[in-house]
Short mmCIF file of C-alpha atoms in Angstrom, two decimals:
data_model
loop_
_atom_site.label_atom_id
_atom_site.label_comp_id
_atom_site.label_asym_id
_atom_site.label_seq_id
_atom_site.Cartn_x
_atom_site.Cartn_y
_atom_site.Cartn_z
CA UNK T 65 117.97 134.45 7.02
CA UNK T 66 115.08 135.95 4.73
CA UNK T 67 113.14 138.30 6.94
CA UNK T 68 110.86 140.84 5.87
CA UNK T 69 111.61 143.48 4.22
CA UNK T 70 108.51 145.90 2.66
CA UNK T 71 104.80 146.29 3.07
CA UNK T 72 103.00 147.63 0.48
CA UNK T 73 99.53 148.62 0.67
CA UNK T 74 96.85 150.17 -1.76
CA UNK T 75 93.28 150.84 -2.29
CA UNK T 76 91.80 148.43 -5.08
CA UNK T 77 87.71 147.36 -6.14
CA UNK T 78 85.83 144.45 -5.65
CA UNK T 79 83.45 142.69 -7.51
CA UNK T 80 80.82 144.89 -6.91
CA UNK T 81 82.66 148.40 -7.35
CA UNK T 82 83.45 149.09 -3.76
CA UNK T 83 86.97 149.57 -2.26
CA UNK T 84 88.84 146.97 -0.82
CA UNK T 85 92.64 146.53 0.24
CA UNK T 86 95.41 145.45 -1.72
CA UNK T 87 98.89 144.22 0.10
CA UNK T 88 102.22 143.75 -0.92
CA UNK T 89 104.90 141.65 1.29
CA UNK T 90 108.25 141.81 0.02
CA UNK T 91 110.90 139.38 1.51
CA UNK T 92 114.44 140.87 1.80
CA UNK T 93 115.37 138.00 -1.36
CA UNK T 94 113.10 140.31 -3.62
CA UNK T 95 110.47 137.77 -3.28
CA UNK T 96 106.65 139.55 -2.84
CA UNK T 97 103.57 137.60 -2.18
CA UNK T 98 100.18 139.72 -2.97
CA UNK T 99 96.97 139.32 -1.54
CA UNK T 100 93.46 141.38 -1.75
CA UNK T 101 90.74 140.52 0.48
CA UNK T 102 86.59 140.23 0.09
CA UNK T 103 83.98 142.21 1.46
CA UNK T 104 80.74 140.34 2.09
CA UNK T 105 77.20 141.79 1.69
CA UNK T 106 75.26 139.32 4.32
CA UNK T 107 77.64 139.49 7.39
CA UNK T 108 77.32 137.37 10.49
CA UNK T 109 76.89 139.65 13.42
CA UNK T 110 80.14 138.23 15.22
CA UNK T 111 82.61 138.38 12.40
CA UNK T 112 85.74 140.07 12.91
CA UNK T 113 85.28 143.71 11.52
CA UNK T 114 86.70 145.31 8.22
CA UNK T 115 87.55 149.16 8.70
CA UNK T 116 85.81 151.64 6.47
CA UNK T 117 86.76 155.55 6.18
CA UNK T 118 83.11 156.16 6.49
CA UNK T 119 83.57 159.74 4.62
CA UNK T 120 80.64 160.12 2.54
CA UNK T 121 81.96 161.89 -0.19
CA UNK T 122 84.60 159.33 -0.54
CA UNK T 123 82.99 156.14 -2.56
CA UNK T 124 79.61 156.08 -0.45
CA UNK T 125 82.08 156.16 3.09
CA UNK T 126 83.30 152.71 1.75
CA UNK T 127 86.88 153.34 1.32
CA UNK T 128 89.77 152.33 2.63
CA UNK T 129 92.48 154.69 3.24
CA UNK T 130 92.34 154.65 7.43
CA UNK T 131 92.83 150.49 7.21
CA UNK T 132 95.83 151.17 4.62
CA UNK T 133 97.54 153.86 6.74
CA UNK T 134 97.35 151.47 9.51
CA UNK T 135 99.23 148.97 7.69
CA UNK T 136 101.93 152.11 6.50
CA UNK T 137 101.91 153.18 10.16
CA UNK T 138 101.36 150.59 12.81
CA UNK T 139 101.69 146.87 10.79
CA UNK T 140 104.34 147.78 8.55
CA UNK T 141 107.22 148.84 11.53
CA UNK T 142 105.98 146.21 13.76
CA UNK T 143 106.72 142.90 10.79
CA UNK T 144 109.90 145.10 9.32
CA UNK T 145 112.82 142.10 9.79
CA UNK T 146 110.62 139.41 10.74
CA UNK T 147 111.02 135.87 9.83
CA UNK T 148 108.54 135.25 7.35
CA UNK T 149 107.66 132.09 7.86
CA UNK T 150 106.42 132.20 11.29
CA UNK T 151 103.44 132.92 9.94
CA UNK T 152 101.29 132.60 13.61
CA UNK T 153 104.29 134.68 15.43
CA UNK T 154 103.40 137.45 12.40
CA UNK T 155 99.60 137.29 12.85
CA UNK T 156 99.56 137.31 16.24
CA UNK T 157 102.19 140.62 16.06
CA UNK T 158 99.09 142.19 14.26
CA UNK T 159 96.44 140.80 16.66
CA UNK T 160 98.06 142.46 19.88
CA UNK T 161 98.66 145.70 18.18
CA UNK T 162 95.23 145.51 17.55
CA UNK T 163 94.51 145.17 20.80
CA UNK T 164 90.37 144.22 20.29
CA UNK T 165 88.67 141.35 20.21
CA UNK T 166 87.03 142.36 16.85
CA UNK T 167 90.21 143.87 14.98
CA UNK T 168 88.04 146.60 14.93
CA UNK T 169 91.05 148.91 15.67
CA UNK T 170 93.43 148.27 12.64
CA UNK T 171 90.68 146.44 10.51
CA UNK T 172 90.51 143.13 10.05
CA UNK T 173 90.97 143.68 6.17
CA UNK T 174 94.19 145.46 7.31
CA UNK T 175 95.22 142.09 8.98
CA UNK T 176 94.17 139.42 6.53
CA UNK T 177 95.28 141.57 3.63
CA UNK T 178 99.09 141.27 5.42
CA UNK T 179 99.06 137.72 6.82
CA UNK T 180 97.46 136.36 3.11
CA UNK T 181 100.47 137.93 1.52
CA UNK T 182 102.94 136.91 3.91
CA UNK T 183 102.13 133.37 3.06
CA UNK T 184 101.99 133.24 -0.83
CA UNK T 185 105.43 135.45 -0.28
CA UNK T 186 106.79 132.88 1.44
CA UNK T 187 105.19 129.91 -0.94
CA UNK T 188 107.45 131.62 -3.89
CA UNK T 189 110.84 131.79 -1.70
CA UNK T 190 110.55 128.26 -1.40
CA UNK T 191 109.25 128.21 -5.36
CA UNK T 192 106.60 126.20 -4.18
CA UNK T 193 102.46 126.01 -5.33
CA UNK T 194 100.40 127.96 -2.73
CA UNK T 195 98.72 125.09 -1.88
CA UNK T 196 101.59 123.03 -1.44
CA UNK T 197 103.63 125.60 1.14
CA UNK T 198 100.07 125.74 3.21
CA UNK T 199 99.48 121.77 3.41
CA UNK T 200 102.72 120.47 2.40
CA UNK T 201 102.58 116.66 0.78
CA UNK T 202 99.44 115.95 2.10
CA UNK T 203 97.37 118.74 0.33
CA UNK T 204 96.22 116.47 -2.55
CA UNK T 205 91.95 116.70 -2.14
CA UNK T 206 90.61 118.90 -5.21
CA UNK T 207 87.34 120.22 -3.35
CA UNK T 208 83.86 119.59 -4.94
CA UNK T 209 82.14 122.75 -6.20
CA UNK T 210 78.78 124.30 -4.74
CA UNK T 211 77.97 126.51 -7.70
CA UNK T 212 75.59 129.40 -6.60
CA UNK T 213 72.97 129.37 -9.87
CA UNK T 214 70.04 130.97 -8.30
CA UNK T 215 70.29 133.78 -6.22
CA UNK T 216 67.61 135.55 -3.52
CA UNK T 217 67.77 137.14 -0.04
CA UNK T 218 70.82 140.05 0.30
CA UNK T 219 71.92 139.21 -3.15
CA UNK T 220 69.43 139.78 -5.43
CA UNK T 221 66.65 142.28 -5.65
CA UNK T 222 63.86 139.74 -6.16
CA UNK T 223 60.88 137.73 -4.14
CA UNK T 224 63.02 134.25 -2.90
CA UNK T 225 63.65 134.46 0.66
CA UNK T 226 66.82 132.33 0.80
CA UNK T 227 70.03 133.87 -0.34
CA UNK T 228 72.06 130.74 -2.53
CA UNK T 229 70.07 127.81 -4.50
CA UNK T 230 73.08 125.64 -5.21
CA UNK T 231 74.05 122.60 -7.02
CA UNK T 232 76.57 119.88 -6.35
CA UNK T 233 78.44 117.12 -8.64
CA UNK T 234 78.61 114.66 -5.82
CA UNK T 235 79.42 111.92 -8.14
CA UNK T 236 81.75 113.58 -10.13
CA UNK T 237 85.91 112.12 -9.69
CA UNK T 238 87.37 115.84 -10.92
CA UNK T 239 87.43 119.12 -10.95
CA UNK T 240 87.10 119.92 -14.83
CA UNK T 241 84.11 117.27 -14.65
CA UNK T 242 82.58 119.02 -11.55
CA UNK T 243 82.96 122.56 -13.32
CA UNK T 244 81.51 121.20 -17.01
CA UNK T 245 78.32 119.68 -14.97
CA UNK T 246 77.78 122.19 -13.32
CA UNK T 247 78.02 124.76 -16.41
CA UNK T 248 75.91 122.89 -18.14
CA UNK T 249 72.97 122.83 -15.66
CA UNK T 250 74.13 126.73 -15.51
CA UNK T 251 73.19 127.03 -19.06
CA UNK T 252 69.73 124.73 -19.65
CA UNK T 253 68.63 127.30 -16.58
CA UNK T 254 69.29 129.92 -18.43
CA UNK T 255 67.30 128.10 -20.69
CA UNK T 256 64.22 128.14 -19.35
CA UNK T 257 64.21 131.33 -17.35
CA UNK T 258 64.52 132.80 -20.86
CA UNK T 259 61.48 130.62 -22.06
CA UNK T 260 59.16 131.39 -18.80
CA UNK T 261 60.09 134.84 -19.66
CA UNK T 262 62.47 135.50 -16.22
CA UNK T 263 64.96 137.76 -16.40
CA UNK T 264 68.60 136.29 -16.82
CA UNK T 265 70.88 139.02 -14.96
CA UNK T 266 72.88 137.83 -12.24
CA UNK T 267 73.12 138.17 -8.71
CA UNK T 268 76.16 139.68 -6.82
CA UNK T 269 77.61 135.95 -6.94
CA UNK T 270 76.90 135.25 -10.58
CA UNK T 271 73.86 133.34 -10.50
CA UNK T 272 70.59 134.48 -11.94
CA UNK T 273 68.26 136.20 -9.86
CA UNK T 274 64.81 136.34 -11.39
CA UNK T 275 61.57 137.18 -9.87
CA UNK T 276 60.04 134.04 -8.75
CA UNK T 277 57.51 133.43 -6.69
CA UNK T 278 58.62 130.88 -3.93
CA UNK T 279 61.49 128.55 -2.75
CA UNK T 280 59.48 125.59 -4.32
CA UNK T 281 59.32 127.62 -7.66
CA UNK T 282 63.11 127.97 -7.52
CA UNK T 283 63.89 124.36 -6.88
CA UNK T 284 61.58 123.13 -9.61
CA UNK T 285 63.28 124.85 -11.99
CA UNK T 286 66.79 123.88 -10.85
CA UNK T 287 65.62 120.04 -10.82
CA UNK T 288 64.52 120.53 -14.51
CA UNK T 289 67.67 122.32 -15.48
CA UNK T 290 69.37 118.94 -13.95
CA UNK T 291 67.17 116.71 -16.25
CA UNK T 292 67.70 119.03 -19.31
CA UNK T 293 70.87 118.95 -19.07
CA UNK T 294 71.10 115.15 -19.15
CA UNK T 295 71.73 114.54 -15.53
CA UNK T 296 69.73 112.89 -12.51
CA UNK T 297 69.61 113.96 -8.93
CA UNK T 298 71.56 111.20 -8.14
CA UNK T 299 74.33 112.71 -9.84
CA UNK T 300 73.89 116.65 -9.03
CA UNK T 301 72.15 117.53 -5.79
CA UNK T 302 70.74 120.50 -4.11
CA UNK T 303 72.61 122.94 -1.72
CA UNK T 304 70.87 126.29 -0.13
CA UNK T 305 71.95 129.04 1.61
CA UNK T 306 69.02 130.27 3.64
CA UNK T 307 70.40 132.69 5.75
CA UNK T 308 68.06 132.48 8.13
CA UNK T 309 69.02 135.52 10.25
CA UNK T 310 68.43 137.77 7.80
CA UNK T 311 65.20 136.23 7.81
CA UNK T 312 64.61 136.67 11.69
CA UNK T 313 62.54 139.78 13.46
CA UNK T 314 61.14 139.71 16.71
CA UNK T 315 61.15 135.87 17.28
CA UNK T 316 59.98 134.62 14.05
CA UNK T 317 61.21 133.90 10.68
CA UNK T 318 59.56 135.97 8.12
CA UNK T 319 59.39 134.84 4.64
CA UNK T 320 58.12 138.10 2.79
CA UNK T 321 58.08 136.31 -0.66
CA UNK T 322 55.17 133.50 0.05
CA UNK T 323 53.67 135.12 3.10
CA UNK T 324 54.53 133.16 5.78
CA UNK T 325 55.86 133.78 9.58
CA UNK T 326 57.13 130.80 11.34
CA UNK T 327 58.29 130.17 14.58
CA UNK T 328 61.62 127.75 15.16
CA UNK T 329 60.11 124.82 15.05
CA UNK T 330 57.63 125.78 12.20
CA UNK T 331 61.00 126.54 10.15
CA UNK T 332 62.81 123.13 10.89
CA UNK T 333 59.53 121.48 9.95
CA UNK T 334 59.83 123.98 6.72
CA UNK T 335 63.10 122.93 5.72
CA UNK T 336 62.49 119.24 7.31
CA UNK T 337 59.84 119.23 4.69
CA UNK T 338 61.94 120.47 1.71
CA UNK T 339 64.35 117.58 2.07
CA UNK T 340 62.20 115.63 1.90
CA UNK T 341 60.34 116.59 -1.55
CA UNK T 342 64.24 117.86 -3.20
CA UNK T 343 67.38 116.31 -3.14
CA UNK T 344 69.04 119.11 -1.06
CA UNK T 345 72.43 117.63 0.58
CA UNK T 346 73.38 120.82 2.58
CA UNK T 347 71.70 123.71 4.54
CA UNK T 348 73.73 126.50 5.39
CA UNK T 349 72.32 128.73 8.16
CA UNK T 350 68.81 127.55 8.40
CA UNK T 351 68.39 129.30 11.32
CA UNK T 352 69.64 132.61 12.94
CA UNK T 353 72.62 132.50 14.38
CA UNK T 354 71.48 132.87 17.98
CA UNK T 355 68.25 130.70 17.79
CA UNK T 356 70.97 128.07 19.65
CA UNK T 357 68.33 125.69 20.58
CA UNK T 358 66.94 126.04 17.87
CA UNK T 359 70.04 125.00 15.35
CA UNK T 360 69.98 121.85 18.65
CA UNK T 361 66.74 120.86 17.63
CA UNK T 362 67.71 121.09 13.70
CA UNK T 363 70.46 118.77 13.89
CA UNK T 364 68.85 116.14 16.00
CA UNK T 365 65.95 116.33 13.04
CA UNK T 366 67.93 116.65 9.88
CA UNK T 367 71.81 116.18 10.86
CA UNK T 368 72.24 112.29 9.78
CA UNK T 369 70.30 113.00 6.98
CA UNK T 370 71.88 116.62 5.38
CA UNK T 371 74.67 118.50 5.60
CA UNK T 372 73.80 121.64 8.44
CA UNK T 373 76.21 124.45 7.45
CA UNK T 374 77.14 127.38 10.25
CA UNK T 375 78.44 130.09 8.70
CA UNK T 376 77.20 133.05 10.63
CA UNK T 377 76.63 130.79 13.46
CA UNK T 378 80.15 130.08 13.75
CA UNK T 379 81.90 132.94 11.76
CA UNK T 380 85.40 131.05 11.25
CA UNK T 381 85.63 131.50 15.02
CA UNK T 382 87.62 128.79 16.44
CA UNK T 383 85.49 129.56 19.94
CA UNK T 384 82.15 129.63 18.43
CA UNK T 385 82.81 126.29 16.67
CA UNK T 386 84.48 124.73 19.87
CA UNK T 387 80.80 126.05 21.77
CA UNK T 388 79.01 124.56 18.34
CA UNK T 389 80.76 121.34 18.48
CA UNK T 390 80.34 120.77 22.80
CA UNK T 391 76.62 122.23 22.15
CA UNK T 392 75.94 119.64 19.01
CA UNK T 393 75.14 122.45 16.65
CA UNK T 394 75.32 122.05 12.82
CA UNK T 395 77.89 119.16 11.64
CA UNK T 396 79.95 121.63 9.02
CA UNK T 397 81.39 125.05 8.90
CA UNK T 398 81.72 127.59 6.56
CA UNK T 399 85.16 129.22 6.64
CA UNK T 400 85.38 132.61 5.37
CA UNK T 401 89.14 133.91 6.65
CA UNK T 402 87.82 137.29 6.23
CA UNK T 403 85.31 136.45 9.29
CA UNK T 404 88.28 135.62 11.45
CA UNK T 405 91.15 138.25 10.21
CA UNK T 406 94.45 135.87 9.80
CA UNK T 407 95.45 133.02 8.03
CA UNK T 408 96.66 131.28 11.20
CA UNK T 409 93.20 131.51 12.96
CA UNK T 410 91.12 130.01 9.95
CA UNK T 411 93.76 127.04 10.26
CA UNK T 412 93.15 126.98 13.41
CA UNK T 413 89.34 126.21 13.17
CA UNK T 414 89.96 124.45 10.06
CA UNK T 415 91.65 122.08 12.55
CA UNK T 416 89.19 122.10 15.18
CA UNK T 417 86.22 120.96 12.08
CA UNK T 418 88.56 118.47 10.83
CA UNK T 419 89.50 116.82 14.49
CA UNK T 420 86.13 116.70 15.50
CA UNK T 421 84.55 115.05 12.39
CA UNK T 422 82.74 118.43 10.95
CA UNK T 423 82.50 118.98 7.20
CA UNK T 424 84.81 121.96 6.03
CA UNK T 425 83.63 124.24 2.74
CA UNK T 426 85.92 126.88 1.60
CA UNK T 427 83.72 130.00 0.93
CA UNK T 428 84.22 133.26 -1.29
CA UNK T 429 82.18 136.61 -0.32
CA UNK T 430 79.99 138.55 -2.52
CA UNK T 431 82.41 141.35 -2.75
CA UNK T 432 85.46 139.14 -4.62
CA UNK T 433 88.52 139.92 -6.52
CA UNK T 434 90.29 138.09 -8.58
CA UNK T 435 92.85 136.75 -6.01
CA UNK T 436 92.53 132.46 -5.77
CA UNK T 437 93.49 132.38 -2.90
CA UNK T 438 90.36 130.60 -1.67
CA UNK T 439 91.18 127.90 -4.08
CA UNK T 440 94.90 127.04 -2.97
CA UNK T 441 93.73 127.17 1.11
CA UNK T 442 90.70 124.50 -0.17
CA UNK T 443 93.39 122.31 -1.93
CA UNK T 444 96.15 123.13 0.97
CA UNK T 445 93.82 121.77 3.95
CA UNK T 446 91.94 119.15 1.88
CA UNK T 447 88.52 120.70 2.85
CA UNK T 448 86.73 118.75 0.25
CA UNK T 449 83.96 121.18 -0.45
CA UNK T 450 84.30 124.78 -1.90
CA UNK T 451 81.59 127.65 -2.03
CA UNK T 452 82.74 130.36 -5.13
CA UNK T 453 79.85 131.24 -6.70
CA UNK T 454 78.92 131.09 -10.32
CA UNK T 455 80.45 130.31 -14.07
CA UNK T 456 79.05 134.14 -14.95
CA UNK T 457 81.55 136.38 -13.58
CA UNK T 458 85.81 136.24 -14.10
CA UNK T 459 85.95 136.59 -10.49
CA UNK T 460 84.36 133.35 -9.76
CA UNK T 461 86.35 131.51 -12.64
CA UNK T 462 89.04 132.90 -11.33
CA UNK T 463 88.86 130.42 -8.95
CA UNK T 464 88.07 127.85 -10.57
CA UNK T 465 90.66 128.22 -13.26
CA UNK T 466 93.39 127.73 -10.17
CA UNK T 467 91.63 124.59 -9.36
CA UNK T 468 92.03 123.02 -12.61
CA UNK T 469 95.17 124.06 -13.01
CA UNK T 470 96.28 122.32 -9.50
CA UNK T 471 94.20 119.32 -10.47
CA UNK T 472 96.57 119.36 -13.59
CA UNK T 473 99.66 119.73 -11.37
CA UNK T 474 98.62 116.92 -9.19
CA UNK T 475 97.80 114.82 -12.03
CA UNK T 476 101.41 115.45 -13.12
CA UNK T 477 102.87 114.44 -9.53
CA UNK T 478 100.84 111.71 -8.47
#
């Protein structure tokens, strides 16, 4: 029987220069599955929690080496001569020697860095795609793309209040289709930022972050890039990331960049309003993530006719979701596994959306790497919808490179 045999762990970067954690698994065939896992910049107040050194003199206090000695010292005898392919009797291994409800103990980018590699070990014993070994003959959706082209909020250093202005191919029947739309939108932006005089340097997530003056502002210029680009708004639509609770102090939402504080209800009217001039087909956390009646009231207004996103409402948590489902809250989820700490307990929730008729998008952080292994998971549970950013930086494409190329191994097999 192939059990495990090695755990290797190192510090690597992410995206955005800061240490991260880089595992090995090595099966006792020879076979090794690798995994690094994100960081993200806005974090949801419940996520599970990634361990930092917190030494000052050591990158800022942002590195790693207290996560990666757990995984040398506590992980690493504890999954020694396991079966790999239990892969929830491995996880949940980690989670009791944890021992804390936020992983807060070993890290939670101990644990995901682990269980990640367990799996694509195990995909390459059985010399099978990634996506395949994770949702076996049924894993045959190639998600549509919500490319991040404008950025604001945590990720940019500019005046828009909300963090992601998005687009969508909703018409589109493929991924190389979706991607080429999308790019060329990306460009004819470009385009005119460079014409208005805006500056063209990207965001954390590889969209452009100039200094505009209001949401409005921003969506104007994303419509035109549509037209430009030869498109309607029938064919490409509209997705933002407000995140609102970023946005939230002392009971009100506070949108710095056109001067405005708004209570709940003022907001839903807000964004109510936006829908209704733009053709936005998804909000992701347009409210803060405990403003529960609140994110009630939004999806009575707006939930038959937009997509309502929780993402730190609902932080991958299968509980939170199970609460957000029984509560009617939202109608998708956002599933980060790095908000959650295994592979087993995304499924999990990934389950839970499915079964209960909620919208699933696969999301990236702003801290990536060049591990896909976002892209395989969207493909492997036939989410439908995928969040990784922009065409701007290789570890966004890197992404969307493994998409096409499991579009073209589908194409082959079906």
């Amino acid at each position: 029987m192939t059990v495990i045999k090695e755990i290797i762990a190192r510090q690597v970067l992410d995206s955005r220069g800061i240490p991260t954690i880089e595992t090995e698994v090595i099966l006792s065939s020879g076979k090794k599955g690798r995994a690094i896992v994100p960081s993200g910049a806005s974090t949801g107040k419940f996520e599970a929690i990634e361990l930092r050194d917190n030494i000052k003199t050591d990158f800022n206090g942002k590195s790693v080496h207290k996560a990666i000695s757990n995984i040398e010292k506590i992980i690493k005898p504890a999954l020694i001569g396991q079966n790999p392919f239990n892969q929830k009797s491995i996880d949940i291994i980690m989670i009791e020697k944890d021992g804390t409800e936020t992983k807060s103990k070993l890290g939670a980018n101990a644990i995901l860095s682990v269980s990640l590699a367990n799996a694509r070990a195990c995909a390459k014993e059985l010399n099978l795609p990634l996506y395949k070994y994770i949702g076996g003959i049924f894993a045959t959706t190639l998600p549509i793309p919500m490319m991040n082209i404008l950025n604001g909020g945590a990720h940019a250093n500019n005046k828009l209040d909300f963090q992601e202005f998005m687009i969508q191919p909703v018409l589109s029947c493929d991924i190389n289709e979706s991607i080429k739309m999308c790019a060329e939108v990306f460009y004819e932006l470009k385009k005119i930022l460079n014409k208005e005089g805006f500056s063209t340097a990207v965001g954390d997530e590889g969209g452009f972050a100039p200094n505009l003056p209001c949401t409005r502002g921003a969506l104007e210029i994303i419509v035109q890039s549509i037209k430009n680009a030869g498109y309607n708004t029938n064919e490409i639509k509209i997705c933002l990331d407000v995140a609102a609770s970023e946005l939230y102090k002392n009971g009100k939402y506070i949108l710095k960049g056109e001067e405005k504080e708004l209570s709940t209800n003022e907001m839903i009217n807000y964004l109510e309003n936006l829908t209704i001039n733009y053709p936005i087909i998804s909000i992701e956390d347009g409210l803060n993530e405990e403003d529960y009646y609140g994110w009630q009231d939004l999806t009575k207004r707006l939930g038959c006719k937009c997509q309502l996103v929780g993402d730190d409402l609902f932080v991958t948590s299968y509980r939170k979701l199970e609460n957000g489902i029984k509560e009617k809250m939202a109608n998708a989820i956002l599933i980060k596994p790095n908000q959650t700490g295994t592979l087993s307990e995304t499924m999990n929730t990934i389950l839970l959306a499915q079964k209960n008729n909620y919208k699933t998008i696969i999301s990236h952080r702003s801290g990536e790497t060049e591990d896909t292994f976002i892209a395989d998971l969207a493909v492997g549970v036939n989410a439908g919808q995928i969040k990784t950013g922009s065409v701007s930086r290789s570890e966004r494409n890197a992404k969307y490179n493994q998409l096409i190329r499991i579009e073209e191994e589908l194409t082959k097999n079906y």
